[in-house]
Coordinates of C-alpha atoms in Angstrom, one line a residue:
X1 CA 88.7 5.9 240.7
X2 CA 87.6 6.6 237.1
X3 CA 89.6 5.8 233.9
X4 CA 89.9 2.7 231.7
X5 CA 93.0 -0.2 232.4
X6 CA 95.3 1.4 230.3
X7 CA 95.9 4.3 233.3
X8 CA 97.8 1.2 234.9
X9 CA 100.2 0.6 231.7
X10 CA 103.4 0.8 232.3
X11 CA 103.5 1.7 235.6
X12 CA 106.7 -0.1 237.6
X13 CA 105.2 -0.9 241.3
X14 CA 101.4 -2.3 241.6
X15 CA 98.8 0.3 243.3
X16 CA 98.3 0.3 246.7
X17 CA 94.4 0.7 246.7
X18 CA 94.2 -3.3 247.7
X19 CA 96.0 -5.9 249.0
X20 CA 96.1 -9.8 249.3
X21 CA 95.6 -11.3 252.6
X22 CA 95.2 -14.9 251.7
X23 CA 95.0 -17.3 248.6
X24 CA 93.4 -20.4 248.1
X25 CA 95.2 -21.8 245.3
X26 CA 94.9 -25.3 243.0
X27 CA 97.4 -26.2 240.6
X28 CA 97.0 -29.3 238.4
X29 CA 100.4 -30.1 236.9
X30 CA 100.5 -32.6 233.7
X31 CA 103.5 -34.2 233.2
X32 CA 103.2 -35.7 230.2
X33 CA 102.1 -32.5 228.1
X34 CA 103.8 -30.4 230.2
X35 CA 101.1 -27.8 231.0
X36 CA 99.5 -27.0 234.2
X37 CA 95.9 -25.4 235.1
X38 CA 94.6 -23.6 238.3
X39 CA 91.9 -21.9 239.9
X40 CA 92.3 -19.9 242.6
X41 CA 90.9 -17.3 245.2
X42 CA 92.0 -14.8 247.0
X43 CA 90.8 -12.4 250.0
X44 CA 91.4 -9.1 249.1
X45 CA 91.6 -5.8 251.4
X46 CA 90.1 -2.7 249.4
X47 CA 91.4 0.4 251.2
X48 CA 90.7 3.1 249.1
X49 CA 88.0 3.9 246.5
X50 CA 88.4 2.3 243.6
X51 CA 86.7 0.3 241.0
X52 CA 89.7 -1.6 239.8
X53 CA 92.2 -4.3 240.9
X54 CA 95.4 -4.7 239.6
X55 CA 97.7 -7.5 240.4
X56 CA 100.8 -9.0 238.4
X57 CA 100.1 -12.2 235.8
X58 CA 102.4 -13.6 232.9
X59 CA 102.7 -15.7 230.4
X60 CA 99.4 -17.1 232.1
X61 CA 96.1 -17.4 230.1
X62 CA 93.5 -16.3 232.2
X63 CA 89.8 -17.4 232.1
X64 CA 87.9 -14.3 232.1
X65 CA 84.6 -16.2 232.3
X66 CA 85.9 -17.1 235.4
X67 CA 86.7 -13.7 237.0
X68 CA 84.8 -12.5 239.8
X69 CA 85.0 -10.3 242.6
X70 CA 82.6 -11.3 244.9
X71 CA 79.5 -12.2 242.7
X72 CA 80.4 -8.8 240.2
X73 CA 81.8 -10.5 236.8
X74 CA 84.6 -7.4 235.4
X75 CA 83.4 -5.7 233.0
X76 CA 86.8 -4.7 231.8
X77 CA 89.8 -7.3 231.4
X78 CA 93.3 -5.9 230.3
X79 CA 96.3 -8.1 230.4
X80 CA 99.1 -5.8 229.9
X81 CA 101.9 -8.5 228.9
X82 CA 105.1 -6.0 228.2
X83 CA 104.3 -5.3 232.2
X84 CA 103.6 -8.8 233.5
X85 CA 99.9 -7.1 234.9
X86 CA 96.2 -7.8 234.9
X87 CA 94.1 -5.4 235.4
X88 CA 90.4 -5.8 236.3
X89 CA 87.9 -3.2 236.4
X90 CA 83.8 -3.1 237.7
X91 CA 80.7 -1.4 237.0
X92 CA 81.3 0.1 240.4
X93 CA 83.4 1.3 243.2
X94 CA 84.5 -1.5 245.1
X95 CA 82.9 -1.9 248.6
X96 CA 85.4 -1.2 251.3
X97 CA 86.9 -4.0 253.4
X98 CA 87.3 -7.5 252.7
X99 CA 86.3 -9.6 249.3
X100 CA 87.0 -12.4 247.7
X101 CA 88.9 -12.5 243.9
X102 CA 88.6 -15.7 242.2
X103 CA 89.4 -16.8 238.4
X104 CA 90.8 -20.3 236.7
X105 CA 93.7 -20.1 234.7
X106 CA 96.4 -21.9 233.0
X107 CA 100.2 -22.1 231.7
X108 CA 103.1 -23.6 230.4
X109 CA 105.8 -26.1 232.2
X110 CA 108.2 -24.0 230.7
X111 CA 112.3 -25.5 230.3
X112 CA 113.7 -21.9 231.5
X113 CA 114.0 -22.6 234.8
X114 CA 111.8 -20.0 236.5
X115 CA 108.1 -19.7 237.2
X116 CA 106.4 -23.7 237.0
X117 CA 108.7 -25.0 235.2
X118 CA 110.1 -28.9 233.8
X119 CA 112.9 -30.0 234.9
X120 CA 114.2 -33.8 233.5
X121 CA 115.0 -37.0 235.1
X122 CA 115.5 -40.7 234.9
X123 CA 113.6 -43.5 236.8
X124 CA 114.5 -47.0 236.0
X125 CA 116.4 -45.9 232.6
X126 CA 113.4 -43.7 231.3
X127 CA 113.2 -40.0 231.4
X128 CA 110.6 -38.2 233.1
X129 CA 109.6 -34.5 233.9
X130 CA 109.3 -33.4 237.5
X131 CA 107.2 -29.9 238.3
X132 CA 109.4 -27.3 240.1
X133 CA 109.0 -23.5 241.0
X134 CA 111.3 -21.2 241.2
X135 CA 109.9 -17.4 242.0
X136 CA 112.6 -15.5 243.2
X137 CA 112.8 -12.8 242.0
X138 CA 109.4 -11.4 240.5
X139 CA 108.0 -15.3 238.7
X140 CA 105.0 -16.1 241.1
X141 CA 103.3 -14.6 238.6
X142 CA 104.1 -17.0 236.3
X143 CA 102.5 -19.4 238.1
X144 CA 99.1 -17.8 239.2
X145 CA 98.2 -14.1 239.2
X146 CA 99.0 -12.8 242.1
X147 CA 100.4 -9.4 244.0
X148 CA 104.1 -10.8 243.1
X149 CA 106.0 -7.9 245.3
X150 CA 107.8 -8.7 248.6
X151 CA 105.1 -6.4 250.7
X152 CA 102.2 -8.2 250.0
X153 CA 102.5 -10.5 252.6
X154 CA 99.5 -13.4 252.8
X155 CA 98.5 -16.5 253.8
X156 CA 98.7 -19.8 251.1
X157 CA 96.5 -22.7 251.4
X158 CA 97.7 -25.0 248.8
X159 CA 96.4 -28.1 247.1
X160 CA 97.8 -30.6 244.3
X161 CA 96.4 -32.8 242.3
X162 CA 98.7 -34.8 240.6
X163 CA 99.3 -38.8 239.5
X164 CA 98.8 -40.8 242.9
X165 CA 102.3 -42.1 242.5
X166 CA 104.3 -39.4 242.9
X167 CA 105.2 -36.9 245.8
X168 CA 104.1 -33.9 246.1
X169 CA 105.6 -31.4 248.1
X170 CA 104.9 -27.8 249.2
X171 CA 106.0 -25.3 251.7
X172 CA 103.5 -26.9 254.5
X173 CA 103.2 -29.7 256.1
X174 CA 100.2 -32.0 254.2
X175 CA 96.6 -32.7 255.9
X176 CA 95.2 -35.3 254.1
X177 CA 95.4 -37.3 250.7
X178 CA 92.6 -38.2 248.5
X179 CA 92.8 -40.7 245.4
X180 CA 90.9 -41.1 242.8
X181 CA 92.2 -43.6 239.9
X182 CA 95.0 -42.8 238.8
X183 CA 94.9 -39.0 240.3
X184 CA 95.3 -37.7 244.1
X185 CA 94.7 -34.8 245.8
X186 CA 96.7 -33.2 248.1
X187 CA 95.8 -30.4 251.0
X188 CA 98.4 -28.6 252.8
X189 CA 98.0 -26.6 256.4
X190 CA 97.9 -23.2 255.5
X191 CA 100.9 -20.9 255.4
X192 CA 102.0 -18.2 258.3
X193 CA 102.0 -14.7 256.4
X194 CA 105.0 -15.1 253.5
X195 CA 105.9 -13.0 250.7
X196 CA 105.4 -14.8 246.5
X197 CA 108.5 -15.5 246.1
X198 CA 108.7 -18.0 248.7
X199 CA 105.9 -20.0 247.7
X200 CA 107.2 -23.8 246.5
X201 CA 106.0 -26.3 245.0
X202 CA 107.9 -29.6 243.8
X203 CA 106.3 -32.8 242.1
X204 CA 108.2 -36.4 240.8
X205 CA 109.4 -39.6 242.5
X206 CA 111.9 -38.9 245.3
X207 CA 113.1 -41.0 248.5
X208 CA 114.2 -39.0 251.5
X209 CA 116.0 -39.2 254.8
X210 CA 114.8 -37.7 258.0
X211 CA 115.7 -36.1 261.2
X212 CA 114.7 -33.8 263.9
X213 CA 115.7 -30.6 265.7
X214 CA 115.8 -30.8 269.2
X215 CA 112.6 -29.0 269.8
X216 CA 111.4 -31.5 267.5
X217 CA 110.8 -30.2 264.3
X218 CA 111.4 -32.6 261.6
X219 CA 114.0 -32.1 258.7
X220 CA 113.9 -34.0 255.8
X221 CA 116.5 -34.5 252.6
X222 CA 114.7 -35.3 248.8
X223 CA 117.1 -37.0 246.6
X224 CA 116.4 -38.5 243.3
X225 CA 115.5 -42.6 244.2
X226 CA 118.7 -44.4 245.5
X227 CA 120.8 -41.0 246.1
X228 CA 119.6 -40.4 249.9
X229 CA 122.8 -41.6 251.0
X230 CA 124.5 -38.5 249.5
X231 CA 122.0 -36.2 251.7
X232 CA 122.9 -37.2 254.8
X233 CA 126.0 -34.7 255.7
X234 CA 123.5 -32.0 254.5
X235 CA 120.7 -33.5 256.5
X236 CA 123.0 -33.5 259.6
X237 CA 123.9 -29.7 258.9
X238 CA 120.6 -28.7 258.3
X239 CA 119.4 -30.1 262.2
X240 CA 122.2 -28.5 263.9
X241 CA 121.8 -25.0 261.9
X242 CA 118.2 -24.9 262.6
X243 CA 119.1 -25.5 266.5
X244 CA 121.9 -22.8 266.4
X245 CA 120.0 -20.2 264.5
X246 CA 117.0 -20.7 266.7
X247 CA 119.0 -19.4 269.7
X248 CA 121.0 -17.0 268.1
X249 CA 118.2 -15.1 266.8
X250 CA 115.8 -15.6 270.2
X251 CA 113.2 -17.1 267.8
X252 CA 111.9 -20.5 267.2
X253 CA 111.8 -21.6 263.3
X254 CA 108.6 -20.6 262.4
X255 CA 106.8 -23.8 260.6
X256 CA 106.5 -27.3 261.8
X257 CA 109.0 -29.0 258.9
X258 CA 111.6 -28.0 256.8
X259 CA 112.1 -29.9 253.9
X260 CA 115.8 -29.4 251.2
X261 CA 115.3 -31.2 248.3
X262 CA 117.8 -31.7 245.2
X263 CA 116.6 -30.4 241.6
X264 CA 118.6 -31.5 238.3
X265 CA 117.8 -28.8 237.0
X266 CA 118.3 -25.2 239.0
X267 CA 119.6 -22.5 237.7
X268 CA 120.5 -20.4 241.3
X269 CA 122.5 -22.3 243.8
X270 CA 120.0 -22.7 245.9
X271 CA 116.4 -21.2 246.9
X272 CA 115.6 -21.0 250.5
X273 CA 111.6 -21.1 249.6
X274 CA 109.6 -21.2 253.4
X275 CA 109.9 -25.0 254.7
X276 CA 110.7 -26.3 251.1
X277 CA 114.4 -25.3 250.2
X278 CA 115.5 -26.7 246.4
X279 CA 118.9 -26.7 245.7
X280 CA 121.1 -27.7 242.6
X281 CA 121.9 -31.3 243.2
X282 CA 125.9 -30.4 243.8
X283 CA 124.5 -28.0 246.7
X284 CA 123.4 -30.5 248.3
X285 CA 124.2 -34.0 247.9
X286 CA 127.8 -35.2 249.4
X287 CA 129.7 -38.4 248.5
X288 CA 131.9 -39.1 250.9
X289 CA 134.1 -41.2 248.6
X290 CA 133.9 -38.6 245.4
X291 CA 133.6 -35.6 246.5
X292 CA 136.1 -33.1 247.5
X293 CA 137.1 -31.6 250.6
X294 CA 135.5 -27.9 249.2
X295 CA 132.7 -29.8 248.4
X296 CA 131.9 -30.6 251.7
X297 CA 132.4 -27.4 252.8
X298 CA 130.7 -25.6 249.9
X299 CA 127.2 -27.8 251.3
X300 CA 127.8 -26.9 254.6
X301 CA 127.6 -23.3 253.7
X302 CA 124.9 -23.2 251.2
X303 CA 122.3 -25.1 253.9
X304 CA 123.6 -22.8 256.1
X305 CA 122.7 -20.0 254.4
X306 CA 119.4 -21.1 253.0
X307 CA 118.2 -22.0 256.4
X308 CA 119.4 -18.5 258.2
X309 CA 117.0 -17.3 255.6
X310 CA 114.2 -18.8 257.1
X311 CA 114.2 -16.0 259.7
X312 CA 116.5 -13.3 257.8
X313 CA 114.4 -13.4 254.7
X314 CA 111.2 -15.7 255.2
X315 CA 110.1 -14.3 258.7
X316 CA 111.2 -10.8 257.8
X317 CA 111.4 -9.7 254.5
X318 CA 112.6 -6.8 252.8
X319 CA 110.0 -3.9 252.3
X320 CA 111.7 -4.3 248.4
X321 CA 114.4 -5.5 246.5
X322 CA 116.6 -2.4 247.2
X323 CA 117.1 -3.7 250.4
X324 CA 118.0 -7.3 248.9
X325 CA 121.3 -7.3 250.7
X326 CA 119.2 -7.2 254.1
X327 CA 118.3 -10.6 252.8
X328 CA 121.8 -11.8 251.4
X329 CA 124.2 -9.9 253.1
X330 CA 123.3 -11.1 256.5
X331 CA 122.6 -15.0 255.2
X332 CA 125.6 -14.9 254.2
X333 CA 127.4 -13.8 257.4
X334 CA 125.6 -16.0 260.0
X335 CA 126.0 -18.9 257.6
X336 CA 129.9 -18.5 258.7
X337 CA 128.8 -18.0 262.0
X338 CA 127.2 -21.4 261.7
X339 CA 129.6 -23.4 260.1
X340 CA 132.5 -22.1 262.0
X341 CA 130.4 -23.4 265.6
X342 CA 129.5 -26.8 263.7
X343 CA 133.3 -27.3 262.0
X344 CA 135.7 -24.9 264.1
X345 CA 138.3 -27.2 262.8
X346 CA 138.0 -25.5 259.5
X347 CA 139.0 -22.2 260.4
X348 CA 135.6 -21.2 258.2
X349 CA 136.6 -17.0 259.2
X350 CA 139.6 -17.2 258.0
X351 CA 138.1 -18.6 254.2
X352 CA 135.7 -16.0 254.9
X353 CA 138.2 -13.1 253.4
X354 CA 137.5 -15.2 250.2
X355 CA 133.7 -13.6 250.6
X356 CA 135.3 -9.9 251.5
X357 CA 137.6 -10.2 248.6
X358 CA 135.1 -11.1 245.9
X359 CA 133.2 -8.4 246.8
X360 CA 136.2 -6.1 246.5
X361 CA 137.2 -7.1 243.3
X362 CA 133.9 -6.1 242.0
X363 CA 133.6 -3.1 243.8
X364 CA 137.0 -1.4 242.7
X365 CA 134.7 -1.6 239.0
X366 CA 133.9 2.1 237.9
X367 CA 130.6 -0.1 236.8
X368 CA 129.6 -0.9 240.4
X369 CA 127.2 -0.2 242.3
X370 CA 126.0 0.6 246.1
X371 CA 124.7 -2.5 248.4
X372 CA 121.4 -0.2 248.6
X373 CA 121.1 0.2 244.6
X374 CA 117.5 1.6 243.9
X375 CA 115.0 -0.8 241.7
X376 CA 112.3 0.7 239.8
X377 CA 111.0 -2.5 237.7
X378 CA 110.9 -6.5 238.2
X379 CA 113.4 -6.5 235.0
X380 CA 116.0 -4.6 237.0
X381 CA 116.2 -7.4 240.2
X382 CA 118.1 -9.8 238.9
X383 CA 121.4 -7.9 237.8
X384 CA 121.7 -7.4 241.9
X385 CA 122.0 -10.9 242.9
X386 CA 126.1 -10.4 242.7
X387 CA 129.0 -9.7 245.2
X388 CA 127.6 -6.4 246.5
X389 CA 124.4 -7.8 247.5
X390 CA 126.2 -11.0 249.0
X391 CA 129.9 -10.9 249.7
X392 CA 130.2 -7.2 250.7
X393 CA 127.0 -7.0 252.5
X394 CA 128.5 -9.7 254.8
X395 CA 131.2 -8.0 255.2
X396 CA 130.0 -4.6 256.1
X397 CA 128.0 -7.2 258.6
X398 CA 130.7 -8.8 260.1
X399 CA 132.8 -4.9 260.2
X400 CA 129.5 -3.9 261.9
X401 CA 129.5 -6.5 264.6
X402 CA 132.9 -6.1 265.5
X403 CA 132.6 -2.2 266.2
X404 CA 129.2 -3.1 268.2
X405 CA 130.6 -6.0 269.7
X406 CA 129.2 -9.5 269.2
X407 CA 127.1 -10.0 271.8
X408 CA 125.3 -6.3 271.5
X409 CA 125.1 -7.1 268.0
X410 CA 123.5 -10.1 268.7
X411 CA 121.2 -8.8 271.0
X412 CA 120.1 -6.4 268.5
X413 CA 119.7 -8.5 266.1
X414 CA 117.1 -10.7 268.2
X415 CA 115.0 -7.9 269.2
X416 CA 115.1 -6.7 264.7
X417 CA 113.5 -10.5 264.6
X418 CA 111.2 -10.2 267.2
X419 CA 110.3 -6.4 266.1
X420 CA 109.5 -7.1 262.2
X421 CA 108.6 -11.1 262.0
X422 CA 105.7 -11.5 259.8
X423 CA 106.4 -7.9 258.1
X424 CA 108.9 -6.4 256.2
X425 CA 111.5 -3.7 257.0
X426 CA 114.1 -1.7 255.3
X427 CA 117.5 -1.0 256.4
X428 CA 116.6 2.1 257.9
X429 CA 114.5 0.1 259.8
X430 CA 117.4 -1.9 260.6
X431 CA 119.3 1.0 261.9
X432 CA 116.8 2.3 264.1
X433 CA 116.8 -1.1 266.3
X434 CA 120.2 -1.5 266.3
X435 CA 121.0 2.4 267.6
X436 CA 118.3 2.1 270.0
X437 CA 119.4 -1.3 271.6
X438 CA 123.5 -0.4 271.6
X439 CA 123.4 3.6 272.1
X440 CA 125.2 3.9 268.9
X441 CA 125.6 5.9 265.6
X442 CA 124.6 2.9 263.2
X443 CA 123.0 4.9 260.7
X444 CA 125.3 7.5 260.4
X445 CA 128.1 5.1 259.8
X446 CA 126.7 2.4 258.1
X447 CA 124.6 4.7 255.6
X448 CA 128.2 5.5 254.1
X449 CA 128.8 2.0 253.6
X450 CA 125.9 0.9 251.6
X451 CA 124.6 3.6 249.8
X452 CA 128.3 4.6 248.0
X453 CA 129.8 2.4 246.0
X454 CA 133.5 1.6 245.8
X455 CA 135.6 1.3 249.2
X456 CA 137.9 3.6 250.6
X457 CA 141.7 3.1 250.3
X458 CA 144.3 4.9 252.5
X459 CA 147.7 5.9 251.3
X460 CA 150.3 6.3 253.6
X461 CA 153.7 8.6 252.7
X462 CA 157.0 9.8 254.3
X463 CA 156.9 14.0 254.4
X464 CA 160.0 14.3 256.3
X465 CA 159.3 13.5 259.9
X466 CA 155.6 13.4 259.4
X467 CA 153.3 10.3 258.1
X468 CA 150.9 12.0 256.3
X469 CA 147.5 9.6 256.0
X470 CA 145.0 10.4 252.7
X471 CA 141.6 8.1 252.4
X472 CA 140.2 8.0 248.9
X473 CA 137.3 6.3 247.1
X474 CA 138.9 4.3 244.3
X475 CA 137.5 3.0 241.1
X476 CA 139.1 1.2 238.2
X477 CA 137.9 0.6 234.6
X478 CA 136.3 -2.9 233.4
X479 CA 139.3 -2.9 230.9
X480 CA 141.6 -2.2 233.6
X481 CA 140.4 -4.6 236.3
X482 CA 140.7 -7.2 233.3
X483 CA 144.5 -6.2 233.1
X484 CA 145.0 -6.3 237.0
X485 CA 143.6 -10.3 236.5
X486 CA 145.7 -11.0 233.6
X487 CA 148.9 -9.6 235.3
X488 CA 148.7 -10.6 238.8
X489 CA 149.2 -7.5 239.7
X490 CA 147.1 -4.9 242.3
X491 CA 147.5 -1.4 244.1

């Protein structure tokens, strides 16, 4: 491939021409003057003739001493900010097959709550910065360059090396500790195959609870120090959702921990990150003489649904973030699932028409949009994280099951697992297991479901004898919706 770096400006999806298979990756967070460094490699798979590569990096300062591609230094470097890329070009056409990338690099503890960011604390009456990531949707890159899209599946093999007091957590289990003064060193096992935006890492001083599954996987609960008593009603849903979605789905959970650790800072809910979920402290911590009632049941839901994501999500992912409601839609269905077999007392699918009508209300906006909605940049992800993606995704799930039946459905869904763990699928892909396992005409019907927006409404009237039936697809105006709320009123 001839041309210069600039052929790759403003281009919305990252060339296919390579891929990532694993990265070696050391991060070196500093506290104090809240910056980090890193160096890292990564195995690369060159498919196609080419003498660039082109992976995503922002607001990252990149060492281009320190590039190299095997033992070939670039001899072009372009960091294209406006489109959060780095492109890299050789001499030469890259040889075919496998290489290794390496470079150093370093970056900001930022206070927006996304990438490697700061969030604040107190220990003892003083306040203190913890490290925390937060990569969903497109901030990996934030963090280290990388191929920051869903599809590029790889390997991680983390270490830290931070102040021998504190703990340092990441989404595997750790193999050894080093220290040296007032540093330590920390190796994790390597990661199955996971997409970016999984990828966690949390440092500070924590305490934590622990349990196990009953195939003996063991669950622990971060609080700040002296909270831990608050995590216990999550820790306890957390075991028995693991142990429920493990048979539902036909599939084991796929690492050997799970860690759910409260952040003071989060801006989402929660992030169900591959064996270290972070939540927003109020997602996760209980206090059985403070908090209320919907509390209780509000934690319940959200480990619920962080942890179904661990196989609907983590060990299949969507192909891309058009099919985000494969990832949301259906975490938040079987989280109901789960918390109605763990609480039935709570009549959980009865307060799931709470979900269905949320996702009606902004559905009936003229400004909608379809569950399948296409993306075409990393700018665009984030306005779809909203009651489409979530509330009437699950609905359309649960409508779904009940036409197929629950245990066909559920059948189905095992063999979806089984089909496309490790990988990543889209919703036709979806389809296509679930008509060949129940006989049926999923696509056909579901396709008019997600890729429409609005919902259809029937009107019934009297014409003399006859009841004459007329389906329509409904819209109202922002202005008028904002009327409906004020009034009370609906049609």
């Amino acid at each position: 491939m001839a041309g210069s770096p600039e052929q790759f400006r403003g281009q919305s999806r990252l060339p296919r021409f390579a891929a990532p298979l694993r990265y070696d990756l050391v991060l070196r967070p500093d506290l104090a003057a809240c910056t980090f460094s890193g160096s890292g490699s990564a195995a690369v798979a060159v498919s196609a003739p080419t003498r660039f590569l082109v992976l995503n990096a922002a607001e990252l300062a990149v060492d281009r001493s320190s590039i190299r591609f095997q033992d070939w230094a670039p001899t072009e470097v372009a960091q294209f900010e406006e489109d959060e890329i780095l492109v890299l070009g050789f001499g030469r056409e890259l040889p075919l097959g496998e290489g290794v990338l390496s470079m150093d690099f370093t970056g900001t503890l930022n206070d927006q709550m996304r990438g490697f960011y700061r969030s604040k604390y107190e220990y003892n009456g003083e306040a203190r910065n913890m490290a925390v990531t937060q990569f969903e949707a497109a901030d990996a890159r934030r963090c280290f360059p990388c191929w920051d899209e869903p599809a590029f599946k790889a390997k991680f093999k983390i270490t830290l090396e931070v102040p021998a007091e504190l703990v340092a957590l990441s989404n595997m289990p750790v193999v050894k500790e080093t220290v040296c003064g007032p540093l330590k060193t920390v190796y994790y096992e390597e990661s199955p195959l996971m997409s970016t935006y999984l990828v966690a890492i949390v440092v500070g001083l924590f305490d934590y609870i622990e349990s196990s599954t009953l195939e003996g996987t063991k669950v622990r609960v971060y609080t700040q120090v002296g909270k831990t008593s608050q995590g216990k009603f999550a820790l306890d849903v957390g075991v028995k959702s693991l142990d429920l979605f493990k048979d539902y789905f036909a599939t084991p959970y796929p690492l050997p921990k799970l860690d759910m650790i409260a952040i003071p800072d989060f801006a989402a809910g929660a992030m169900e990150n591959y064996g270290l979920v972070t939540y927003r402290e109020s997602a996760l911590l209980y206090d059985e003489q403070l908090s209320s009632a919907s509390n209780k049941q509000q934690v319940a839901i959200t480990v619920a649904h962080e942890l179904a994501h661990q196989w609907f999500g983590n060990l299949v992912t969507m192909e891309w973030w058009t099919h985000l409601w494969l990832n949301e839609g259906f975490a938040s269905w079987v989280s109901y699932l789960a918390v109605e077999s763990i609480f039935p007392e709570w009549n959980n699918w009865t307060q799931f028409l709470d979900e269905t009508t949320s996702g009606l209300r902004l559905d009936a906006l003229a400004e909608s949009h379809p569950i399948e909605v296409d993306v075409n940049h990393a700018s665009e992800i984030d306005a779809i994280f909203d009651s489409i993606s979530y509330d009437k995704g699950a609905s359309v799930i649960r409508m779904l099951q009940s036409y197929l039946g629950a245990e066909r459905f559920q059948k189905a869904l095992a063999s979806y697992i089984k089909k496309y763990a490790y990988s990543n699928a889209k919703t036709e892909d979806l389809w296509a297991v679930l008509e060949e396992e129940t006989g049926e005409p999923v696509k056909d019907l579901m396709t008019t479901w997600t890729k429409q927006q609005g919902y259809p409404v029937i009107y019934a009237k009297l014409n003399g004898q006859d009841l004459e039936l007329e389906q329509v697809l409904r819209h109202f105006s922002f202005a008028y919706y904002l009327l409906l709320l004020c009034t009370g009123n609906w049609v």
